[in-house]
Amino acid sequence: MNIDSVPTKLDNMNIDCVNTKSDNMNTDCTITESGNMNIDDVKTESMSPGELKKSEPYDIFKQLPLEIINKIVLHLDFNDVLNLKLVNKMWRCVYVNQNEIWARICEDLNIRIIDYSRCLYDRSRHDSDCIGYACVASEKLFGPLCDYWETFNHYIMIIKNIKKNDFPTIYIRRQCVEQSYCTDDYIVNINCELKEPVKIIILNGANKPTNKKILPIFNEFEELIKLRKYPLKVIGNKRYLVFEICSIIFVYSIWKTQFTKRFFKVIQKSVEYGLNKDDFNEEFLNNHCDTKIDLYDHKLAMVHPAISTLFLTDLSTGKTYKELEFSSRKCIVDSMKCSDYRLMIGITRRKKKGLKTEHLAIVYHMKGCTQNNSLKIPLLGPVTQFKVTSNCIGVENTGSATPFITKQNNSYLNVFWLECDTFSFDCTRKYIYYNVNQSIFQYDLFKSMLSKFEVVQKIAVDAISNLLPLTPINDRYLLVRSTYPNSYDIFDVKEHVCVRSIQLTAGYSLVHVGKLSIMFSNSEEFMVIAFS
């Protein structure tokens, strides 16, 4: 997408068009003696040229229901939609200003409202003097935008900020912290020795102060972390924050900047389990300390390697609704990933005969089928991480080749391999970016379906280090590890250039890459590069 000259043509837009021919229309028309017309028994009156000049411009769309106009506009490409909003005030305020239209555009660009929700909350608090929101004056003239159009505009604003290097760096002190977890919206700091062991730093965006909150603690949670014997795992998104110790989860709901206690639960146990102190004995805790968790929206996945079982819990209801046994033998879980309707697990286990080990990637597809479709892929090394789009899954591993599983007929059956060190998906789900020997290559997923096209293009040579996986910020920019020591680059995949280099002092490490920010930290502070 080219931001410098909007409107632009989007390569990644795929809108199914239905063409009709006027020849197929059959309308009964009768002209009366007075010059009037009867069309399908509906009488119309003719107007003289003089009357036409005096009348207002005729708008046929005023005669159509808004739902029909939406269906018509949905068949247009992105370029045409941008032009339509310039026709007149009616098109800008009503016809184009519909969530159904902009939801399609956001879907094609993989732009989710929840990813930019902080921008939307900030927008409601800003006035017309705010530099970051130039379209406030336009809203005063034409009224507010629908949610998806507003989300799209914030996405465009972030793209422009990165391209122009127009984003600040925020430093936040890190005092007496044993463990941290970072997102675009908040930082969780944990120190088990303090009277108030968990504190939240609310991030309000660029050039705005941060807020600090003390998290209310479940009594059972406080007792467990005071033991300091068992690993504490933290994961969160914009809706939920979850702490897990030995398969016991403590769930908080999030609304804007408020964190509220929801429930605590022992996975795979009855609802009443955990109400007595004797339930959490040392034997139970030791048997459940090697779990792994992942979170997607309201769905929490937890894997228990000791019993080779994966559990799915709906955080909105608190119910564990699915159990999957992924191995008949004891194994090590190297990595796991939870997605919208897919679960992915990377395991290492001993073969039935001999002492050799085998590495497997297991993908569960659980949509539109009565049984769980699973696919097992043997690998040359353990899985380091899974990366996912709606139509492709990539399995990063320590072996020399990386498998990619694409969707065919609503199931994941087609597998192809690329020899690469690391890789990343384009957020629009059209390209795979991967690196080999410090060079970046672009693999066209759409063209790969048509064998006559060249699908691989080299877009950067000797530009990056192989020590860090390629990490997408959005569909336009990747964060890569530079060949220079302690430095990172923001790489523009459209123009094939580096737009900014981030030089770090010794001791900093990367802790978060999101749609709205990048974060580094050392023992003393967090460094937040805020795009909005």
Short mmCIF file of C-alpha atoms in Angstrom, two decimals:
data_model
loop_
_atom_site.label_atom_id
_atom_site.label_comp_id
_atom_site.label_asym_id
_atom_site.label_seq_id
_atom_site.Cartn_x
_atom_site.Cartn_y
_atom_site.Cartn_z
CA MET A 1 0.00 0.00 0.00
CA ASN A 2 1.37 3.39 -0.95
CA ILE A 3 0.59 5.96 1.70
CA ASP A 4 2.26 8.96 0.03
CA SER A 5 -0.41 9.32 -2.64
CA VAL A 6 -3.79 8.26 -1.29
CA PRO A 7 -5.94 7.14 -3.04
CA THR A 8 -3.86 4.20 -4.13
CA LYS A 9 -4.37 0.78 -5.64
CA LEU A 10 -4.11 -2.07 -3.15
CA ASP A 11 -2.57 -5.21 -4.54
CA ASN A 12 -3.93 -7.27 -1.72
CA MET A 13 -7.59 -6.41 -2.12
CA ASN A 14 -9.65 -9.34 -3.39
CA ILE A 15 -13.25 -8.39 -3.87
CA ASP A 16 -15.54 -10.76 -5.72
CA CYS A 17 -17.47 -8.80 -8.33
CA VAL A 18 -20.76 -9.82 -9.89
CA ASN A 19 -21.30 -8.36 -13.38
CA THR A 20 -24.73 -7.92 -14.92
CA LYS A 21 -25.67 -6.94 -18.45
CA SER A 22 -28.40 -4.49 -19.29
CA ASP A 23 -29.48 -6.82 -22.11
CA ASN A 24 -30.77 -9.22 -19.48
CA MET A 25 -33.25 -6.66 -18.15
CA ASN A 26 -36.87 -6.91 -19.32
CA THR A 27 -38.92 -3.80 -18.47
CA ASP A 28 -42.39 -3.10 -19.82
CA CYS A 29 -42.57 0.57 -20.88
CA THR A 30 -45.59 2.39 -22.38
CA ILE A 31 -45.62 6.05 -23.49
CA THR A 32 -48.99 7.80 -23.05
CA GLU A 33 -50.42 10.63 -25.19
CA SER A 34 -49.44 13.23 -22.59
CA GLY A 35 -45.81 12.24 -22.88
CA ASN A 36 -45.77 10.42 -19.55
CA MET A 37 -44.44 6.90 -19.18
CA ASN A 38 -45.82 3.76 -17.60
CA ILE A 39 -42.98 1.53 -16.39
CA ASP A 40 -44.22 -1.77 -15.03
CA ASP A 41 -47.63 -0.15 -14.41
CA VAL A 42 -46.04 2.69 -12.41
CA LYS A 43 -46.91 6.11 -13.84
CA THR A 44 -44.14 8.70 -14.19
CA GLU A 45 -44.31 12.32 -15.28
CA SER A 46 -42.00 13.89 -17.84
CA MET A 47 -40.28 17.24 -17.17
CA SER A 48 -39.50 20.00 -19.63
CA PRO A 49 -35.85 21.21 -20.02
CA GLY A 50 -36.77 24.41 -18.20
CA GLU A 51 -38.15 22.48 -15.25
CA LEU A 52 -35.03 20.29 -15.14
CA LYS A 53 -32.76 23.34 -14.81
CA LYS A 54 -34.84 24.68 -11.93
CA SER A 55 -34.95 21.37 -10.09
CA GLU A 56 -32.27 20.02 -7.73
CA PRO A 57 -29.68 17.53 -9.08
CA TYR A 58 -31.32 14.14 -9.25
CA ASP A 59 -29.70 11.51 -6.98
CA ILE A 60 -30.89 8.02 -7.82
CA PHE A 61 -29.19 6.63 -4.68
CA LYS A 62 -31.68 8.52 -2.51
CA GLN A 63 -34.31 6.14 -3.84
CA LEU A 64 -32.36 3.05 -2.74
CA PRO A 65 -32.22 1.47 0.72
CA LEU A 66 -28.88 1.93 2.45
CA GLU A 67 -28.39 -1.84 2.52
CA ILE A 68 -28.49 -1.96 -1.29
CA ILE A 69 -25.96 0.88 -1.56
CA ASN A 70 -23.68 -1.04 0.80
CA LYS A 71 -23.86 -4.12 -1.43
CA ILE A 72 -22.97 -2.02 -4.49
CA VAL A 73 -20.01 -0.34 -2.81
CA LEU A 74 -18.70 -3.68 -1.51
CA HIS A 75 -18.09 -4.71 -5.13
CA LEU A 76 -15.74 -1.76 -5.68
CA ASP A 77 -12.02 -1.75 -5.03
CA PHE A 78 -10.30 0.35 -2.41
CA ASN A 79 -9.38 3.08 -4.89
CA ASP A 80 -13.02 3.59 -5.86
CA VAL A 81 -14.19 3.74 -2.26
CA LEU A 82 -11.74 6.55 -1.53
CA ASN A 83 -13.01 8.45 -4.58
CA LEU A 84 -16.64 7.98 -3.58
CA LYS A 85 -16.15 9.77 -0.27
CA LEU A 86 -15.11 12.87 -2.24
CA VAL A 87 -18.32 13.06 -4.32
CA ASN A 88 -20.41 15.11 -1.90
CA LYS A 89 -21.44 15.37 1.72
CA MET A 90 -24.08 12.65 1.40
CA TRP A 91 -21.53 10.12 0.17
CA ARG A 92 -19.00 11.16 2.82
CA CYS A 93 -21.42 11.20 5.76
CA VAL A 94 -23.82 8.38 4.91
CA TYR A 95 -23.19 6.14 1.92
CA VAL A 96 -19.49 5.41 2.48
CA ASN A 97 -19.53 5.92 6.25
CA GLN A 98 -20.70 2.35 6.97
CA ASN A 99 -19.00 -0.28 9.12
CA GLU A 100 -19.83 -3.03 6.63
CA ILE A 101 -17.79 -1.30 3.91
CA TRP A 102 -14.75 -0.47 6.01
CA ALA A 103 -14.84 -3.82 7.82
CA ARG A 104 -14.16 -5.46 4.43
CA ILE A 105 -11.20 -3.14 3.83
CA CYS A 106 -9.82 -3.76 7.31
CA GLU A 107 -10.26 -7.51 6.90
CA ASP A 108 -8.27 -7.48 3.64
CA LEU A 109 -5.46 -5.57 5.40
CA ASN A 110 -5.71 -7.67 8.59
CA ILE A 111 -6.53 -4.54 10.64
CA ARG A 112 -8.45 -5.38 13.81
CA ILE A 113 -10.25 -2.76 15.89
CA ILE A 114 -8.97 -4.31 19.10
CA ASP A 115 -5.33 -3.82 18.00
CA TYR A 116 -5.91 -0.06 17.73
CA SER A 117 -8.41 0.33 20.55
CA ARG A 118 -6.06 2.55 22.59
CA CYS A 119 -5.96 4.97 19.67
CA LEU A 120 -9.76 5.05 19.64
CA TYR A 121 -9.94 5.76 23.38
CA ASP A 122 -7.34 8.51 23.00
CA ARG A 123 -9.32 10.01 20.14
CA SER A 124 -12.37 10.52 22.35
CA ARG A 125 -10.28 12.54 24.80
CA HIS A 126 -8.55 14.83 22.27
CA ASP A 127 -9.56 18.25 21.01
CA SER A 128 -8.96 20.02 17.70
CA ASP A 129 -5.56 21.34 18.79
CA CYS A 130 -4.06 17.84 18.91
CA ILE A 131 -1.34 17.55 16.25
CA GLY A 132 -1.72 13.79 15.85
CA TYR A 133 -5.34 13.91 14.72
CA ALA A 134 -5.62 16.27 11.75
CA CYS A 135 -9.05 15.01 10.70
CA VAL A 136 -10.82 16.39 13.82
CA ALA A 137 -11.79 19.50 11.83
CA SER A 138 -13.25 17.25 9.15
CA GLU A 139 -15.38 15.50 11.76
CA LYS A 140 -16.79 18.83 12.90
CA LEU A 141 -17.94 19.48 9.34
CA PHE A 142 -19.14 16.02 8.37
CA GLY A 143 -19.77 14.22 11.67
CA PRO A 144 -17.99 11.22 13.24
CA LEU A 145 -16.62 8.27 11.29
CA CYS A 146 -17.82 4.71 11.76
CA ASP A 147 -15.61 2.52 13.95
CA TYR A 148 -13.87 0.60 11.17
CA TRP A 149 -13.14 3.72 9.11
CA GLU A 150 -11.70 5.40 12.19
CA THR A 151 -9.57 2.32 12.89
CA PHE A 152 -8.31 2.37 9.29
CA ASN A 153 -7.34 6.06 9.65
CA HIS A 154 -5.31 5.28 12.78
CA TYR A 155 -3.56 2.48 10.93
CA ILE A 156 -2.69 4.98 8.15
CA MET A 157 -1.45 7.48 10.75
CA ILE A 158 0.92 4.89 12.24
CA ILE A 159 2.22 3.94 8.78
CA LYS A 160 2.96 7.61 8.08
CA ASN A 161 4.60 8.14 11.49
CA ILE A 162 7.00 5.25 10.90
CA LYS A 163 7.78 6.33 7.34
CA LYS A 164 8.57 9.90 8.47
CA ASN A 165 10.46 8.78 11.60
CA ASP A 166 7.91 10.78 13.55
CA PHE A 167 7.67 8.85 16.80
CA PRO A 168 9.22 9.46 20.23
CA THR A 169 11.13 7.25 22.66
CA ILE A 170 9.77 6.95 26.20
CA TYR A 171 11.88 5.79 29.16
CA ILE A 172 10.18 4.18 32.16
CA ARG A 173 12.05 3.37 35.35
CA ARG A 174 12.17 -0.28 36.32
CA GLN A 175 12.61 -0.47 40.09
CA CYS A 176 12.63 -3.61 42.23
CA VAL A 177 11.27 -5.84 39.47
CA GLU A 178 11.83 -9.61 39.35
CA GLN A 179 9.66 -10.37 36.33
CA SER A 180 7.87 -8.29 33.67
CA TYR A 181 5.34 -8.76 30.91
CA CYS A 182 4.79 -6.11 28.21
CA THR A 183 2.02 -5.25 25.75
CA ASP A 184 1.17 -2.15 23.69
CA ASP A 185 -1.16 -0.97 26.45
CA TYR A 186 0.43 -1.94 29.77
CA ILE A 187 3.48 -3.36 31.53
CA VAL A 188 3.12 -5.88 34.36
CA ASN A 189 5.87 -5.69 37.00
CA ILE A 190 6.16 -8.47 39.58
CA ASN A 191 8.17 -8.57 42.80
CA CYS A 192 7.16 -11.38 45.15
CA GLU A 193 8.93 -9.81 48.15
CA LEU A 194 6.82 -6.66 48.17
CA LYS A 195 3.60 -6.21 50.12
CA GLU A 196 1.92 -5.33 46.82
CA PRO A 197 3.63 -7.82 44.52
CA VAL A 198 2.03 -6.90 41.15
CA LYS A 199 1.96 -3.39 39.70
CA ILE A 200 0.61 -2.26 36.34
CA ILE A 201 2.01 0.61 34.27
CA ILE A 202 -0.66 1.94 31.87
CA LEU A 203 0.81 3.21 28.59
CA ASN A 204 -1.18 6.09 27.13
CA GLY A 205 0.79 6.54 23.93
CA ALA A 206 3.37 9.02 22.68
CA ASN A 207 3.92 12.27 24.58
CA LYS A 208 1.40 11.33 27.26
CA PRO A 209 2.14 10.42 30.90
CA THR A 210 1.93 6.85 32.15
CA ASN A 211 -0.36 5.74 34.98
CA LYS A 212 0.49 3.24 37.69
CA LYS A 213 -1.95 0.84 39.31
CA ILE A 214 -1.68 -1.77 42.05
CA LEU A 215 -3.29 -5.00 40.94
CA PRO A 216 -5.78 -6.52 43.41
CA ILE A 217 -4.53 -9.99 44.31
CA PHE A 218 -6.39 -13.25 44.91
CA ASN A 219 -5.48 -14.67 48.34
CA GLU A 220 -4.51 -18.01 46.80
CA PHE A 221 -2.33 -16.22 44.24
CA GLU A 222 -0.49 -14.29 46.93
CA GLU A 223 0.21 -17.44 48.93
CA LEU A 224 1.64 -19.25 45.91
CA ILE A 225 3.96 -16.48 44.73
CA LYS A 226 5.26 -15.97 48.26
CA LEU A 227 6.57 -19.55 48.16
CA ARG A 228 8.95 -18.51 45.32
CA LYS A 229 9.40 -22.18 44.39
CA TYR A 230 7.26 -22.56 41.30
CA PRO A 231 7.43 -20.78 37.93
CA LEU A 232 4.96 -17.94 37.38
CA LYS A 233 3.73 -17.46 33.82
CA VAL A 234 2.00 -14.28 32.62
CA ILE A 235 0.07 -13.65 29.42
CA GLY A 236 -2.40 -10.95 28.43
CA ASN A 237 -4.14 -9.06 25.67
CA LYS A 238 -6.51 -6.09 25.54
CA ARG A 239 -9.33 -8.02 27.21
CA TYR A 240 -7.74 -10.38 29.73
CA LEU A 241 -4.67 -10.72 31.93
CA VAL A 242 -3.85 -14.24 33.13
CA PHE A 243 -1.34 -15.51 35.71
CA GLU A 244 -0.62 -19.25 35.85
CA ILE A 245 1.21 -21.31 38.49
CA CYS A 246 1.22 -25.11 38.25
CA SER A 247 -1.99 -25.26 36.12
CA ILE A 248 -3.80 -22.82 38.44
CA ILE A 249 -4.97 -19.76 36.51
CA PHE A 250 -5.89 -16.36 37.97
CA VAL A 251 -7.93 -14.31 35.49
CA TYR A 252 -8.47 -10.53 35.31
CA SER A 253 -10.75 -8.77 32.84
CA ILE A 254 -9.63 -5.46 31.28
CA TRP A 255 -11.82 -2.56 30.26
CA LYS A 256 -9.86 0.48 29.04
CA THR A 257 -7.52 1.00 32.02
CA GLN A 258 -9.45 -0.98 34.66
CA PHE A 259 -8.25 -4.45 35.79
CA THR A 260 -10.92 -6.47 37.59
CA LYS A 261 -10.64 -9.84 39.31
CA ARG A 262 -12.74 -12.45 37.49
CA PHE A 263 -11.98 -15.93 38.82
CA PHE A 264 -9.28 -18.43 39.64
CA LYS A 265 -9.44 -22.04 38.57
CA VAL A 266 -7.45 -25.25 38.55
CA ILE A 267 -7.40 -26.58 35.00
CA GLN A 268 -8.62 -30.20 34.66
CA LYS A 269 -10.14 -30.14 38.16
CA SER A 270 -13.69 -29.55 39.42
CA VAL A 271 -14.92 -26.05 40.18
CA GLU A 272 -14.69 -26.62 43.94
CA TYR A 273 -11.06 -27.74 43.77
CA GLY A 274 -8.74 -25.17 45.27
CA LEU A 275 -11.10 -23.78 47.86
CA ASN A 276 -9.30 -25.76 50.59
CA LYS A 277 -5.68 -25.06 51.46
CA ASP A 278 -4.87 -28.77 51.41
CA ASP A 279 -5.70 -28.94 47.69
CA PHE A 280 -2.47 -27.19 46.76
CA ASN A 281 -0.08 -29.64 48.41
CA GLU A 282 3.55 -29.98 47.37
CA GLU A 283 2.94 -33.16 45.37
CA PHE A 284 0.24 -31.50 43.27
CA LEU A 285 2.35 -28.41 42.59
CA ASN A 286 5.44 -30.41 41.60
CA ASN A 287 3.42 -32.52 39.17
CA HIS A 288 2.02 -29.45 37.40
CA CYS A 289 4.95 -27.04 37.22
CA ASP A 290 5.99 -27.71 33.59
CA THR A 291 2.89 -26.32 31.87
CA LYS A 292 2.82 -23.89 28.94
CA ILE A 293 0.08 -21.38 28.10
CA ASP A 294 -1.06 -19.21 25.19
CA LEU A 295 -3.94 -16.77 24.76
CA TYR A 296 -6.05 -15.77 21.77
CA ASP A 297 -8.90 -13.33 22.40
CA HIS A 298 -10.95 -15.05 25.16
CA LYS A 299 -9.52 -18.53 24.54
CA LEU A 300 -6.75 -19.79 26.83
CA ALA A 301 -4.79 -22.89 25.82
CA MET A 302 -2.72 -24.76 28.39
CA VAL A 303 -0.59 -27.81 27.68
CA HIS A 304 0.38 -30.32 30.38
CA PRO A 305 3.40 -32.35 29.15
CA ALA A 306 3.27 -34.86 32.04
CA ILE A 307 -0.02 -36.25 30.75
CA SER A 308 0.43 -35.14 27.09
CA THR A 309 -2.87 -33.27 27.14
CA LEU A 310 -3.91 -29.82 25.96
CA PHE A 311 -6.82 -27.95 27.60
CA LEU A 312 -8.92 -25.11 26.16
CA THR A 313 -10.67 -22.70 28.53
CA ASP A 314 -13.17 -19.97 27.63
CA LEU A 315 -12.24 -17.01 29.85
CA SER A 316 -15.60 -15.32 29.27
CA THR A 317 -17.39 -18.22 30.99
CA GLY A 318 -14.57 -19.85 32.95
CA LYS A 319 -15.34 -23.28 31.48
CA THR A 320 -12.74 -25.72 30.18
CA TYR A 321 -14.51 -27.03 27.10
CA LYS A 322 -11.98 -29.20 25.26
CA GLU A 323 -9.19 -31.70 26.03
CA LEU A 324 -6.82 -33.04 23.38
CA GLU A 325 -4.32 -35.84 23.97
CA PHE A 326 -1.43 -35.18 21.58
CA SER A 327 0.96 -38.02 22.41
CA SER A 328 0.73 -41.54 23.77
CA ARG A 329 4.25 -41.31 25.18
CA LYS A 330 5.93 -38.88 27.53
CA CYS A 331 7.39 -35.91 25.68
CA ILE A 332 8.85 -32.42 25.97
CA VAL A 333 6.70 -29.56 24.69
CA ASP A 334 9.04 -27.17 22.85
CA SER A 335 6.47 -24.60 21.74
CA MET A 336 2.74 -24.03 21.38
CA LYS A 337 0.41 -21.54 19.71
CA CYS A 338 -3.31 -20.84 20.02
CA SER A 339 -5.18 -19.18 17.15
CA ASP A 340 -8.79 -18.53 16.16
CA TYR A 341 -9.72 -22.13 15.34
CA ARG A 342 -6.29 -23.79 15.33
CA LEU A 343 -3.94 -25.22 17.92
CA MET A 344 -0.28 -25.94 17.24
CA ILE A 345 2.16 -27.90 19.40
CA GLY A 346 5.83 -28.68 18.87
CA ILE A 347 7.08 -31.74 20.79
CA THR A 348 10.23 -33.80 21.22
CA ARG A 349 9.98 -37.45 22.28
CA ARG A 350 11.97 -40.67 22.15
CA LYS A 351 11.24 -43.07 19.35
CA LYS A 352 9.66 -46.39 20.21
CA LYS A 353 12.82 -48.27 19.25
CA GLY A 354 16.25 -47.03 20.28
CA LEU A 355 17.40 -43.91 22.09
CA LYS A 356 16.98 -41.45 19.22
CA THR A 357 14.52 -38.60 19.56
CA GLU A 358 11.99 -37.32 17.06
CA HIS A 359 10.68 -33.79 16.62
CA LEU A 360 7.08 -33.19 15.57
CA ALA A 361 4.84 -30.25 14.78
CA ILE A 362 1.17 -31.07 15.42
CA VAL A 363 -1.58 -28.83 13.99
CA TYR A 364 -5.22 -29.18 15.09
CA HIS A 365 -7.86 -27.68 12.82
CA MET A 366 -11.22 -27.35 14.63
CA LYS A 367 -13.55 -25.42 12.35
CA GLY A 368 -16.46 -26.71 10.33
CA CYS A 369 -15.89 -30.36 11.23
CA THR A 370 -17.33 -32.76 13.77
CA GLN A 371 -13.92 -34.25 14.56
CA ASN A 372 -10.63 -32.48 15.18
CA ASN A 373 -8.49 -32.70 12.07
CA SER A 374 -4.83 -33.06 13.03
CA LEU A 375 -1.68 -32.98 10.95
CA LYS A 376 1.73 -34.22 12.18
CA ILE A 377 4.92 -33.04 10.47
CA PRO A 378 8.32 -34.62 11.27
CA LEU A 379 11.10 -32.04 11.68
CA LEU A 380 14.90 -32.05 11.77
CA GLY A 381 15.01 -29.97 14.95
CA PRO A 382 12.75 -28.80 17.80
CA VAL A 383 10.12 -26.13 17.13
CA THR A 384 11.13 -22.63 18.27
CA GLN A 385 7.83 -20.93 17.43
CA PHE A 386 4.71 -21.05 15.26
CA LYS A 387 3.63 -18.10 13.11
CA VAL A 388 0.10 -17.97 11.79
CA THR A 389 -2.17 -16.17 9.30
CA SER A 390 -5.71 -17.08 8.31
CA ASN A 391 -4.56 -19.25 5.39
CA CYS A 392 -1.02 -20.34 6.28
CA ILE A 393 0.98 -21.71 9.23
CA GLY A 394 4.77 -21.56 9.42
CA VAL A 395 6.80 -23.74 11.79
CA GLU A 396 10.10 -22.15 12.77
CA ASN A 397 12.58 -24.77 14.01
CA THR A 398 16.29 -25.36 14.50
CA GLY A 399 16.50 -27.62 11.44
CA SER A 400 17.67 -26.52 8.01
CA ALA A 401 14.18 -26.39 6.41
CA THR A 402 10.93 -24.72 7.47
CA PRO A 403 7.51 -26.24 6.67
CA PHE A 404 4.53 -24.08 5.68
CA ILE A 405 1.00 -25.48 5.80
CA THR A 406 -1.58 -23.83 3.56
CA LYS A 407 -5.34 -24.23 3.54
CA GLN A 408 -7.13 -26.27 0.91
CA ASN A 409 -10.87 -27.01 1.08
CA ASN A 410 -11.16 -25.70 4.65
CA SER A 411 -8.43 -28.01 5.96
CA TYR A 412 -4.66 -27.67 6.32
CA LEU A 413 -3.23 -30.36 4.10
CA ASN A 414 -0.83 -28.77 1.61
CA VAL A 415 2.75 -28.55 2.94
CA PHE A 416 5.74 -26.93 1.23
CA TRP A 417 9.25 -26.26 2.55
CA LEU A 418 11.66 -23.33 2.39
CA GLU A 419 15.30 -23.40 3.42
CA CYS A 420 15.64 -20.35 5.64
CA ASP A 421 17.01 -19.15 8.97
CA THR A 422 13.95 -17.17 10.12
CA PHE A 423 10.75 -15.91 8.50
CA SER A 424 7.75 -13.64 8.94
CA PHE A 425 4.36 -13.28 7.32
CA ASP A 426 3.12 -10.13 5.70
CA CYS A 427 0.13 -9.03 7.81
CA THR A 428 -2.04 -8.97 4.69
CA ARG A 429 -1.33 -12.72 4.36
CA LYS A 430 0.02 -12.39 0.82
CA TYR A 431 3.77 -12.76 1.32
CA ILE A 432 6.31 -14.71 3.35
CA TYR A 433 9.51 -12.83 4.19
CA TYR A 434 12.45 -15.03 5.07
CA ASN A 435 16.18 -14.63 5.38
CA VAL A 436 19.13 -16.74 4.26
CA ASN A 437 22.75 -15.70 4.85
CA GLN A 438 21.81 -12.15 5.96
CA SER A 439 19.61 -11.49 2.90
CA ILE A 440 15.82 -11.03 2.90
CA PHE A 441 13.63 -12.81 0.35
CA GLN A 442 9.95 -12.33 -0.48
CA TYR A 443 7.79 -15.36 -1.31
CA ASP A 444 4.46 -14.65 -3.04
CA LEU A 445 1.85 -17.05 -1.66
CA PHE A 446 -0.73 -16.17 -4.31
CA LYS A 447 1.62 -16.65 -7.26
CA SER A 448 2.83 -19.92 -5.79
CA MET A 449 -0.55 -21.39 -6.72
CA LEU A 450 0.27 -20.65 -10.38
CA SER A 451 3.48 -22.45 -11.28
CA LYS A 452 4.24 -20.27 -14.32
CA PHE A 453 5.05 -17.25 -12.14
CA GLU A 454 8.30 -16.53 -10.31
CA VAL A 455 7.39 -16.54 -6.62
CA VAL A 456 10.67 -15.58 -4.91
CA GLN A 457 12.29 -12.14 -4.99
CA LYS A 458 15.41 -10.96 -3.12
CA ILE A 459 14.64 -7.59 -1.51
CA ALA A 460 17.71 -6.98 0.70
CA VAL A 461 21.31 -8.17 0.55
CA ASP A 462 23.73 -8.48 3.51
CA ALA A 463 21.39 -6.33 5.57
CA ILE A 464 20.50 -8.30 8.69
CA SER A 465 21.77 -10.66 11.33
CA ASN A 466 20.35 -14.17 11.61
CA LEU A 467 20.15 -13.93 15.40
CA LEU A 468 16.58 -12.58 15.55
CA PRO A 469 13.41 -13.82 13.83
CA LEU A 470 11.90 -11.40 11.32
CA THR A 471 9.08 -9.72 13.24
CA PRO A 472 6.23 -7.83 11.50
CA ILE A 473 5.05 -4.50 12.90
CA ASN A 474 2.32 -4.25 10.25
CA ASP A 475 1.93 -5.09 6.55
CA ARG A 476 4.59 -2.52 5.59
CA TYR A 477 7.39 -2.78 8.14
CA LEU A 478 9.54 -5.51 9.68
CA LEU A 479 11.78 -5.29 12.72
CA VAL A 480 15.10 -7.00 11.97
CA ARG A 481 18.39 -7.43 13.80
CA SER A 482 21.07 -5.32 12.15
CA THR A 483 24.53 -6.61 11.26
CA TYR A 484 25.92 -3.88 13.55
CA PRO A 485 26.30 -4.82 17.24
CA ASN A 486 23.37 -4.02 19.59
CA SER A 487 21.23 -2.48 16.85
CA TYR A 488 17.91 -3.11 15.12
CA ASP A 489 16.43 -1.83 11.86
CA ILE A 490 12.86 -1.05 10.81
CA PHE A 491 12.71 -2.34 7.25
CA ASP A 492 10.22 -1.16 4.61
CA VAL A 493 9.22 -4.24 2.58
CA LYS A 494 7.50 -2.16 -0.12
CA GLU A 495 10.40 0.17 -0.91
CA HIS A 496 13.11 -2.31 0.19
CA VAL A 497 14.90 0.21 2.41
CA CYS A 498 15.61 0.67 6.10
CA VAL A 499 13.61 3.62 7.47
CA ARG A 500 15.21 3.74 10.92
CA SER A 501 18.09 2.19 12.83
CA ILE A 502 17.82 1.72 16.60
CA GLN A 503 21.21 1.71 18.30
CA LEU A 504 21.19 0.29 21.82
CA THR A 505 23.68 0.41 24.63
CA ALA A 506 24.91 -2.87 26.09
CA GLY A 507 22.44 -4.66 28.36
CA TYR A 508 19.22 -3.88 26.47
CA SER A 509 17.10 -6.71 25.13
CA LEU A 510 13.97 -6.79 22.97
CA VAL A 511 10.86 -7.58 25.06
CA HIS A 512 7.89 -6.62 22.84
CA VAL A 513 6.93 -5.87 19.24
CA GLY A 514 3.35 -4.70 18.66
CA LYS A 515 1.16 -2.68 16.32
CA LEU A 516 1.59 0.48 18.41
CA SER A 517 5.08 0.17 19.92
CA ILE A 518 8.41 -1.62 20.27
CA MET A 519 9.95 -2.14 23.73
CA PHE A 520 13.44 -2.85 24.99
CA SER A 521 14.54 -3.21 28.60
CA ASN A 522 17.56 -3.59 30.83
CA SER A 523 17.87 -3.98 34.60
CA GLU A 524 17.04 -0.32 35.22
CA GLU A 525 14.45 0.86 32.68
CA PHE A 526 12.09 0.16 29.80
CA MET A 527 12.63 1.94 26.49
CA VAL A 528 9.34 2.30 24.60
CA ILE A 529 9.32 3.41 20.95
CA ALA A 530 5.71 4.58 20.52
CA PHE A 531 4.17 4.87 17.06
CA SER A 532 0.99 6.58 18.29
#
